[in-house]
Amino acid sequence: MGKKSSSSALPWRSTGGCRYLHPSDYRKSPKRLPFLIFTFIFFNYFLWDLHALSDAHQVEELKCKLKGSGLQTNIFVIGNSNRIEMKEGILDDEDPVSIERRQKVKDAMLHAWNSYEKYAWGKDELQPQTKNGVDSFGGLGATLVDSLDTLFIMGLQEQFQRAREWVANSLDFNKDYDASVFETTIRVLGGLLSAFDLSGDDIFLQKAKDIADRLLPAWNTASGIPYNRINLAHGDAHNPNWSGGNSTLAESGTEQLEFIVLSQRIKDPKYQQKVETAIKKIHKIFPSDGLLPIYINPHNGTASPSTITFGAMGDSFYEYLLKAWIQGNKTEAVKHYRDMWEMSMRGLQGLIRKSTPSSFAYICEKRGNHLADKMDELACFAPGMLALGSNGYGPGEAEKFIALAEELAWTCYNFYQSTPTKLAGENYRFPTGKDMTVSTRWNILRPETIESLFYLWRLTGNKTYREWGWNIFQAFERNSRVETGYVGLEDVNTGLKDNMMQSFFLAETLKYLYLLFSPPSVIPLDEWVFNTEGHPLKIVTRSPDERDEHLFEVIPEKSVAVV
C-alpha cells in the first residue's frame, strides 16, 4: 500500500473544529491564539472539577463511615492519584499536652502489639520474659481478637489488617477445650462484634455467630441460668468443681450485651432470648436491696448462701444491668434493667464505709449480716458505673451519685499512690486508724480504675482525672514495660515482675488511657456502650414489643439505709 499524504494523515487539518489545534493556523491567523488559550484553560478546569467531585464523593463516603465511631481523622486527597490517606487529626480545642500523651499511649500499644506479633502471634497471650505465647483460653487468639478495636480506634490500620487476615484464615473455634463462657463471651465474642460495628467487615460477624453458637448450649439448664464452662467442640456444659456445682453471678449475668447485639446484627432472636431468660429468672429472686450473693444454683435458679461483693464474681452483673438499658437506648423495652440497677445502687450505698483517719470511701463485702472492710481493685469499675448511671436520675439524685463516684475514684487512685511502685495491688483492707493496706500484692495490668477515670472525665469535664490517669500510665511504663512487651508485678511493694501480658491490657487498659486523652467525640457515649472488656458496641433502640411484660413485673420498692 502506498503512503498517505501528510494532509490526510493529520486529522486536525480537516475542516472540523479540531483544525484549530494545528500551529500553522495561528501563523496565518494570530487572532485565534487567545481563543486556544481560553479553550485550553477551560477544558483543563472542567477535567479537574470532575476529578475533584469524584474525590469529594469518596471523601464524604469515607467520612460517613468514620462518623459513627467519632474517630478523629483528617482525609487528604493526594495529587492526581485518586489515593486517599487517613491521618490522625487534631481538633482545634485540643491542648498540646493531651495530644502528646495520647501519642505516648499509642506508642505503648504499638510496643505491646509488636511484641505479641513477634513472639506470640495467634496465641492467646504473650509471656514477655520468656518470649513465647501461651493458650490461656483454649487457643482462640485472645490477645489478637481482644485488640482488634483498639487497633482500629488508634488508626493502626496495617496492624488491624494483618489481624483481620488471621481472623479470616486461621481463627478456628472447633477446639476440644472446656472454655469459660464468661471469658469467651466478653473477650472473643465482644471483640469480634466491636470490630464489626467499627469496620463493617462481615468476617467478624460470621466468626461471632460461630463462637456464639458453640456457647449457646450452656443456657440449656432447668432454670435458664447458664453453666459457666462448655466444651467448644462437643457442647458439653458444666460448672467447675470449686463452685460446688453453682454458677457465679457475674458469669451468669454478663453475657446480655453481646448476645443481644448479635441477635440485632444478624436478625435472629434466639441469642437474645437465651440470655434474657437468665435475667428473667434472676429478676424473680431479686431482693429488695438489689444485692445478690455470688453463687446461683443453675438447676432451680435460687441464690446459694455466699458473699455479696462488687468485686470478683459479682462485679459485672451490676454493670450489665445498667449497660443493657443503655444499649437498648433507654426505652420502655429495657426499663426493667434500669429498675433492677437502681435497686442495686441503693443496696450499694448501704455497703459504703469510710476509713480513718483520711475518710477514704470504700465498698464493703457482705456475708450474712457481717460487713468485711475489704475492697477489690476490680470493684474500681464502680465509680465509672455510678457516673454513667447518674444520667438517668433527676438533678438532685444525679449529683449525689456523681459525688459518690468521685469519692470512690479518689480511693481507687490511692490504691495506686499508696504503694512504692505507684501500682495498685489486687485488693485492700481498711483497718481502723490505718486508712488502707494492700492485702493481695500482685498487679496484673488491670484497667478498672482507668476505666472509671475515663468516664468521670467524659461526664464531668474535670481534667484532674486525666492527670491521675497519666500518673498511672507512667507507673506502668516505669515498672511493667520490658523490652518484649508489658508484664504485671508479683509484688507492688518490691516491684518483682511476673511473666504475663494480659490480653485486657491491650483491650482495656491502653484503650481507656487513649480515650482519656482523646476528645469526647471519639466513641461518643450517646452512640456506643462498652462491654465489660472495653469493647464498644453500637447503641440500638429496642421497641416495646421486644419485652414480655408478664415476665418483668414491677418490684415493690423498700427503703434501704444510706450511710
Coordinates of N, CA and C in Angstrom, one line a residue, residues 103-266:
Q103 N -0.4 10.2 72.1 CA 0.6 9.6 71.3 C 1.5 8.6 72.1
K104 N 1.8 9.0 73.3 CA 2.6 8.1 74.2 C 1.9 6.8 74.4
V105 N 0.6 6.9 74.6 CA -0.2 5.7 74.9 C -0.3 4.9 73.6
K106 N -0.4 5.5 72.5 CA -0.4 4.8 71.2 C 0.9 4.1 71.0
D107 N 2.0 4.8 71.3 CA 3.3 4.1 71.2 C 3.4 2.9 72.1
A108 N 2.8 3.0 73.3 CA 2.8 1.8 74.2 C 2.0 0.7 73.6
M109 N 0.9 1.0 73.0 CA 0.1 0.0 72.3 C 0.9 -0.7 71.2
L110 N 1.6 0.1 70.4 CA 2.5 -0.4 69.4 C 3.6 -1.4 69.9
H111 N 4.1 -1.0 71.1 CA 5.2 -1.8 71.7 C 4.6 -3.1 72.1
A112 N 3.4 -3.1 72.8 CA 2.8 -4.3 73.2 C 2.4 -5.2 72.1
W113 N 1.8 -4.6 71.0 CA 1.3 -5.3 69.9 C 2.4 -5.9 69.1
N114 N 3.5 -5.1 68.8 CA 4.6 -5.6 68.1 C 5.3 -6.8 68.8
S115 N 5.3 -6.7 70.1 CA 5.9 -7.8 70.9 C 5.0 -9.1 70.7
Y116 N 3.7 -8.9 70.8 CA 2.8 -10.0 70.7 C 3.0 -10.6 69.3
E117 N 3.0 -9.8 68.3 CA 3.1 -10.2 66.9 C 4.4 -11.0 66.6
K118 N 5.5 -10.5 67.3 CA 6.8 -11.2 67.1 C 6.9 -12.5 67.8
Y119 N 6.4 -12.6 69.0 CA 6.7 -13.7 69.9 C 5.5 -14.7 70.1
A120 N 4.3 -14.2 69.9 CA 3.1 -15.0 70.3 C 2.0 -14.9 69.3
W121 N 2.3 -14.6 68.0 CA 1.2 -14.4 67.0 C 0.3 -15.6 67.0
G122 N -1.0 -15.3 67.2 CA -2.1 -16.4 67.1 C -2.3 -17.0 68.4
K123 N -1.4 -16.9 69.4 CA -1.6 -17.5 70.7 C -2.5 -16.6 71.6
D124 N -3.0 -17.1 72.7 CA -3.9 -16.3 73.5 C -3.2 -15.2 74.2
E125 N -2.0 -15.4 74.7 CA -1.3 -14.4 75.5 C 0.2 -14.5 75.3
L126 N 0.9 -13.4 75.5 CA 2.3 -13.4 75.4 C 2.9 -13.5 76.8
Q127 N 4.0 -14.3 76.9 CA 4.8 -14.3 78.1 C 6.1 -13.5 77.7
P128 N 6.2 -12.3 78.0 CA 7.3 -11.4 77.5 C 8.7 -11.8 78.0
Q129 N 8.8 -12.3 79.2 CA 10.2 -12.5 79.7 C 10.8 -13.8 79.1
T130 N 9.9 -14.7 78.8 CA 10.4 -16.0 78.1 C 10.2 -15.9 76.6
K131 N 9.6 -14.9 76.1 CA 9.4 -14.6 74.7 C 8.7 -15.8 74.0
N132 N 7.5 -16.1 74.6 CA 6.7 -17.2 74.0 C 5.2 -16.9 74.2
G133 N 4.4 -17.6 73.4 CA 3.0 -17.4 73.6 C 2.4 -18.6 74.4
V134 N 1.3 -18.4 75.0 CA 0.6 -19.5 75.7 C -0.9 -19.4 75.4
D135 N -1.6 -20.5 75.4 CA -3.0 -20.6 75.1 C -3.8 -20.7 76.4
S136 N -4.0 -19.5 77.0 CA -4.7 -19.5 78.3 C -6.2 -19.7 78.1
F137 N -6.8 -19.5 76.9 CA -8.2 -19.6 76.7 C -8.6 -20.6 75.6
G138 N -7.7 -21.6 75.5 CA -8.0 -22.7 74.5 C -7.5 -22.5 73.1
G139 N -6.7 -21.5 72.9 CA -6.1 -21.3 71.6 C -7.1 -20.5 70.7
L140 N -7.7 -19.4 71.2 CA -8.6 -18.6 70.4 C -8.1 -17.3 69.9
G141 N -6.7 -17.2 70.1 CA -6.1 -15.9 69.7 C -6.6 -14.7 70.5
A142 N -6.8 -14.9 71.8 CA -7.5 -14.0 72.7 C -6.9 -12.6 72.6
T143 N -5.6 -12.5 72.7 CA -5.0 -11.1 72.6 C -5.3 -10.4 71.3
L144 N -5.2 -11.2 70.2 CA -5.4 -10.7 68.9 C -6.8 -10.2 68.7
V145 N -7.8 -11.0 69.1 CA -9.2 -10.6 68.9 C -9.6 -9.5 69.9
D146 N -9.0 -9.6 71.1 CA -9.2 -8.5 72.1 C -8.7 -7.2 71.7
S147 N -7.7 -7.2 70.8 CA -7.0 -5.9 70.4 C -7.6 -5.3 69.2
L148 N -8.5 -6.0 68.5 CA -8.9 -5.5 67.1 C -9.5 -4.1 67.2
D149 N -10.4 -3.8 68.1 CA -11.0 -2.5 68.2 C -10.0 -1.4 68.6
T150 N -9.1 -1.8 69.5 CA -8.1 -0.8 70.0 C -7.2 -0.4 68.8
L151 N -6.8 -1.4 68.0 CA -6.0 -1.0 66.8 C -6.8 -0.1 65.9
F152 N -8.1 -0.4 65.7 CA -8.9 0.4 64.8 C -9.1 1.8 65.3
I153 N -9.4 1.9 66.6 CA -9.6 3.2 67.2 C -8.4 4.1 67.1
M154 N -7.2 3.5 67.3 CA -5.9 4.2 67.3 C -5.4 4.5 65.9
G155 N -6.1 4.0 64.9 CA -5.7 4.3 63.5 C -4.6 3.4 63.0
L156 N -4.3 2.3 63.7 CA -3.2 1.4 63.3 C -3.7 0.4 62.3
Q157 N -3.9 0.9 61.1 CA -4.6 0.2 60.0 C -3.8 -1.0 59.5
E158 N -2.5 -0.9 59.4 CA -1.7 -2.0 58.9 C -1.8 -3.2 59.9
Q159 N -1.7 -2.9 61.2 CA -1.8 -3.9 62.2 C -3.2 -4.5 62.2
F160 N -4.2 -3.7 62.1 CA -5.6 -4.2 62.1 C -5.8 -5.1 60.9
Q161 N -5.3 -4.8 59.7 CA -5.5 -5.6 58.5 C -4.8 -7.0 58.7
R162 N -3.6 -7.0 59.3 CA -3.0 -8.3 59.5 C -3.7 -9.1 60.5
A163 N -4.3 -8.5 61.5 CA -5.1 -9.2 62.5 C -6.4 -9.7 61.8
R164 N -6.9 -8.9 61.0 CA -8.2 -9.3 60.2 C -7.9 -10.5 59.4
E165 N -6.8 -10.6 58.7 CA -6.5 -11.7 57.9 C -6.3 -13.0 58.7
W166 N -5.7 -12.8 59.9 CA -5.6 -14.0 60.8 C -7.0 -14.5 61.2
V167 N -7.8 -13.6 61.5 CA -9.2 -14.0 61.9 C -9.9 -14.7 60.8
A168 N -9.7 -14.2 59.6 CA -10.4 -14.8 58.4 C -9.9 -16.1 58.1
N169 N -8.6 -16.3 58.2 CA -7.9 -17.5 57.7 C -7.5 -18.5 58.7
S170 N -7.4 -18.1 60.0 CA -6.8 -19.0 61.0 C -7.6 -19.2 62.2
L171 N -8.5 -18.3 62.5 CA -9.3 -18.4 63.8 C -10.3 -19.6 63.7
D172 N -10.1 -20.6 64.5 CA -10.8 -21.8 64.5 C -11.4 -22.1 65.9
F173 N -12.7 -22.2 66.0 CA -13.3 -22.5 67.3 C -13.6 -23.9 67.6
N174 N -13.3 -24.8 66.7 CA -13.6 -26.2 66.9 C -12.5 -26.9 67.7
K175 N -12.5 -26.5 69.0 CA -11.5 -26.9 70.0 C -12.1 -27.9 71.0
D176 N -11.4 -29.0 71.3 CA -11.8 -29.9 72.3 C -11.3 -29.3 73.6
Y177 N -12.0 -28.2 74.1 CA -11.5 -27.4 75.2 C -12.7 -27.0 76.0
D178 N -12.6 -27.1 77.3 CA -13.7 -26.6 78.2 C -13.4 -25.1 78.5
A179 N -14.1 -24.3 77.7 CA -13.9 -22.8 77.8 C -14.8 -22.2 78.8
S180 N -14.3 -21.1 79.4 CA -15.2 -20.2 80.2 C -16.2 -19.5 79.4
V181 N -17.5 -19.7 79.6 CA -18.5 -19.0 78.9 C -18.3 -17.5 79.0
F182 N -18.1 -17.0 80.2 CA -17.9 -15.6 80.5 C -16.7 -15.0 79.8
E183 N -15.5 -15.6 80.0 CA -14.3 -15.0 79.4 C -14.4 -15.1 77.8
T184 N -14.9 -16.1 77.3 CA -15.0 -16.3 75.8 C -16.0 -15.3 75.3
T185 N -17.1 -15.0 76.0 CA -18.1 -14.0 75.6 C -17.5 -12.6 75.6
I186 N -16.9 -12.2 76.7 CA -16.5 -10.8 76.8 C -15.3 -10.5 76.0
R187 N -14.4 -11.5 75.8 CA -13.2 -11.2 75.1 C -13.3 -11.5 73.6
V188 N -13.8 -12.7 73.3 CA -13.8 -13.1 71.9 C -15.1 -12.6 71.2
L189 N -16.2 -13.0 71.7 CA -17.5 -12.6 71.1 C -17.6 -11.0 71.1
G190 N -17.3 -10.4 72.2 CA -17.3 -9.0 72.3 C -16.3 -8.3 71.4
G191 N -15.1 -8.9 71.3 CA -14.1 -8.3 70.4 C -14.5 -8.4 69.0
L192 N -15.1 -9.5 68.6 CA -15.5 -9.6 67.2 C -16.7 -8.7 66.8
L193 N -17.6 -8.6 67.7 CA -18.8 -7.7 67.5 C -18.4 -6.3 67.4
S194 N -17.4 -5.9 68.3 CA -17.0 -4.5 68.2 C -16.2 -4.2 66.9
A195 N -15.4 -5.1 66.5 CA -14.6 -5.0 65.3 C -15.6 -4.8 64.1
F196 N -16.7 -5.6 64.1 CA -17.7 -5.5 63.1 C -18.4 -4.1 63.1
D197 N -18.8 -3.7 64.3 CA -19.5 -2.4 64.4 C -18.6 -1.2 64.0
L198 N -17.3 -1.3 64.2 CA -16.4 -0.3 63.8 C -16.1 -0.3 62.4
S199 N -15.8 -1.5 61.8 CA -15.3 -1.6 60.5 C -16.3 -2.0 59.4
G200 N -17.4 -2.6 59.9 CA -18.4 -3.1 58.9 C -18.0 -4.3 58.1
D201 N -16.9 -5.0 58.5 CA -16.4 -6.1 57.8 C -17.2 -7.4 58.3
D202 N -17.9 -8.1 57.4 CA -18.7 -9.2 57.7 C -18.0 -10.4 58.3
I203 N -16.7 -10.5 58.0 CA -16.0 -11.7 58.5 C -16.0 -11.7 60.0
F204 N -16.0 -10.6 60.7 CA -16.1 -10.5 62.1 C -17.5 -11.0 62.6
L205 N -18.5 -10.7 61.9 CA -19.9 -11.1 62.3 C -20.0 -12.6 62.1
Q206 N -19.5 -13.1 61.0 CA -19.5 -14.6 60.7 C -18.8 -15.3 61.9
K207 N -17.7 -14.9 62.3 CA -16.9 -15.5 63.3 C -17.7 -15.4 64.7
A208 N -18.3 -14.2 64.9 CA -19.1 -14.0 66.1 C -20.2 -15.0 66.2
K209 N -20.9 -15.2 65.1 CA -22.0 -16.2 65.1 C -21.5 -17.6 65.4
D210 N -20.4 -18.0 64.9 CA -19.8 -19.3 65.1 C -19.5 -19.5 66.5
I211 N -18.8 -18.6 67.2 CA -18.5 -18.8 68.6 C -19.7 -18.8 69.5
A212 N -20.7 -17.9 69.2 CA -21.9 -17.8 70.0 C -22.7 -19.1 69.9
D213 N -22.8 -19.7 68.7 CA -23.5 -21.0 68.5 C -22.8 -22.1 69.4
R214 N -21.5 -22.0 69.6 CA -20.9 -23.0 70.4 C -21.1 -22.8 71.9
L215 N -21.3 -21.5 72.3 CA -21.6 -21.2 73.7 C -23.0 -21.4 74.1
L216 N -23.9 -21.3 73.1 CA -25.3 -21.3 73.4 C -25.9 -22.5 74.3
P217 N -25.4 -23.7 74.1 CA -25.9 -24.8 74.9 C -25.7 -24.7 76.4
A218 N -24.8 -23.8 76.8 CA -24.6 -23.5 78.2 C -25.9 -23.1 78.9
W219 N -26.8 -22.5 78.2 CA -28.1 -22.0 78.8 C -29.1 -23.1 78.8
N220 N -28.8 -24.3 78.4 CA -29.8 -25.4 78.4 C -29.9 -26.0 79.8
T221 N -30.3 -25.3 80.8 CA -30.5 -25.8 82.1 C -31.9 -25.7 82.5
A222 N -32.3 -26.3 83.6 CA -33.7 -26.3 84.0 C -34.2 -24.9 84.4
S223 N -33.3 -24.1 84.9 CA -33.7 -22.7 85.3 C -33.4 -21.6 84.2
G224 N -32.6 -22.0 83.2 CA -32.2 -20.9 82.3 C -30.9 -20.2 82.7
I225 N -30.5 -20.4 84.0 CA -29.2 -19.9 84.4 C -28.1 -20.7 83.8
P226 N -27.2 -20.1 83.1 CA -26.2 -20.9 82.3 C -25.1 -21.6 83.2
Y227 N -24.7 -22.7 82.7 CA -23.4 -23.3 83.2 C -22.3 -22.3 82.8
N228 N -21.2 -22.4 83.5 CA -20.1 -21.5 83.3 C -19.0 -22.0 82.5
R229 N -19.0 -23.3 82.1 CA -18.0 -23.9 81.3 C -18.7 -24.7 80.2
I230 N -18.0 -24.8 79.0 CA -18.6 -25.5 77.9 C -17.5 -26.0 77.0
N231 N -17.6 -27.2 76.5 CA -16.6 -27.7 75.5 C -17.0 -27.2 74.2
L232 N -16.1 -26.5 73.5 CA -16.3 -25.8 72.3 C -16.6 -26.8 71.1
A233 N -16.0 -27.9 71.2 CA -16.2 -28.9 70.1 C -17.4 -29.7 70.3
H234 N -17.8 -30.1 71.5 CA -18.8 -31.1 71.7 C -20.1 -30.5 72.4
G235 N -20.0 -29.3 72.9 CA -21.1 -28.6 73.5 C -21.5 -29.1 74.9
D236 N -20.6 -29.9 75.6 CA -20.9 -30.4 76.9 C -20.7 -29.2 77.9
A237 N -21.7 -28.9 78.7 CA -21.6 -27.8 79.6 C -21.7 -28.3 81.1
H238 N -21.0 -27.5 82.0 CA -20.9 -27.9 83.4 C -20.4 -26.7 84.2
N239 N -20.4 -26.9 85.5 CA -19.7 -25.9 86.3 C -18.5 -26.4 86.9
P240 N -17.5 -25.6 87.3 CA -16.3 -26.1 87.9 C -16.5 -26.7 89.3
N241 N -15.6 -27.6 89.7 CA -15.8 -28.2 91.0 C -15.7 -27.2 92.1
W242 N -14.8 -26.2 92.0 CA -14.6 -25.2 93.1 C -15.8 -24.4 93.4
S243 N -16.8 -24.4 92.5 CA -18.0 -23.6 92.8 C -19.1 -24.4 93.5
G244 N -18.8 -25.7 93.7 CA -19.8 -26.6 94.4 C -21.0 -26.8 93.5
G245 N -20.8 -26.8 92.2 CA -21.9 -27.0 91.2 C -22.7 -25.8 90.9
N246 N -22.4 -24.7 91.6 CA -23.1 -23.4 91.3 C -22.6 -22.6 90.1
S247 N -23.4 -21.8 89.6 CA -23.0 -20.8 88.6 C -22.7 -19.5 89.4
T248 N -21.8 -18.7 88.9 CA -21.5 -17.4 89.6 C -22.3 -16.3 89.0
L249 N -22.6 -15.3 89.8 CA -23.5 -14.2 89.5 C -22.9 -13.5 88.3
A250 N -21.7 -13.1 88.3 CA -21.1 -12.4 87.2 C -21.1 -13.2 85.9
E251 N -20.8 -14.4 86.0 CA -20.7 -15.3 84.8 C -22.0 -15.6 84.2
S252 N -23.1 -15.4 85.0 CA -24.5 -15.7 84.6 C -25.2 -14.5 84.1
G253 N -24.7 -13.3 84.5 CA -25.4 -12.1 84.1 C -24.5 -11.1 83.4
T254 N -23.5 -11.6 82.7 CA -22.6 -10.7 81.9 C -22.4 -11.2 80.5
E255 N -23.5 -11.7 79.9 CA -23.5 -12.0 78.5 C -24.6 -11.3 77.8
Q256 N -25.4 -10.5 78.5 CA -26.6 -9.9 77.8 C -26.2 -9.0 76.7
L257 N -25.2 -8.1 76.9 CA -24.9 -7.2 75.9 C -24.5 -7.9 74.6
E258 N -23.6 -8.8 74.7 CA -23.0 -9.4 73.5 C -24.0 -10.3 72.7
F259 N -24.9 -11.0 73.4 CA -25.8 -11.9 72.7 C -27.0 -11.1 72.2
I260 N -27.4 -10.0 72.9 CA -28.4 -9.1 72.4 C -27.9 -8.4 71.1
V261 N -26.7 -7.9 71.1 CA -26.1 -7.3 70.0 C -26.1 -8.2 68.8
L262 N -25.6 -9.5 69.0 CA -25.6 -10.5 67.9 C -27.0 -10.7 67.3
S263 N -28.0 -10.8 68.2 CA -29.3 -11.0 67.6 C -29.8 -9.8 66.8
Q264 N -29.4 -8.6 67.2 CA -29.8 -7.5 66.4 C -29.0 -7.4 65.1
R265 N -27.8 -7.8 65.1 CA -27.0 -7.6 63.9 C -27.4 -8.7 62.8
I266 N -27.7 -9.9 63.3 CA -28.0 -11.0 62.3 C -29.5 -11.3 62.2

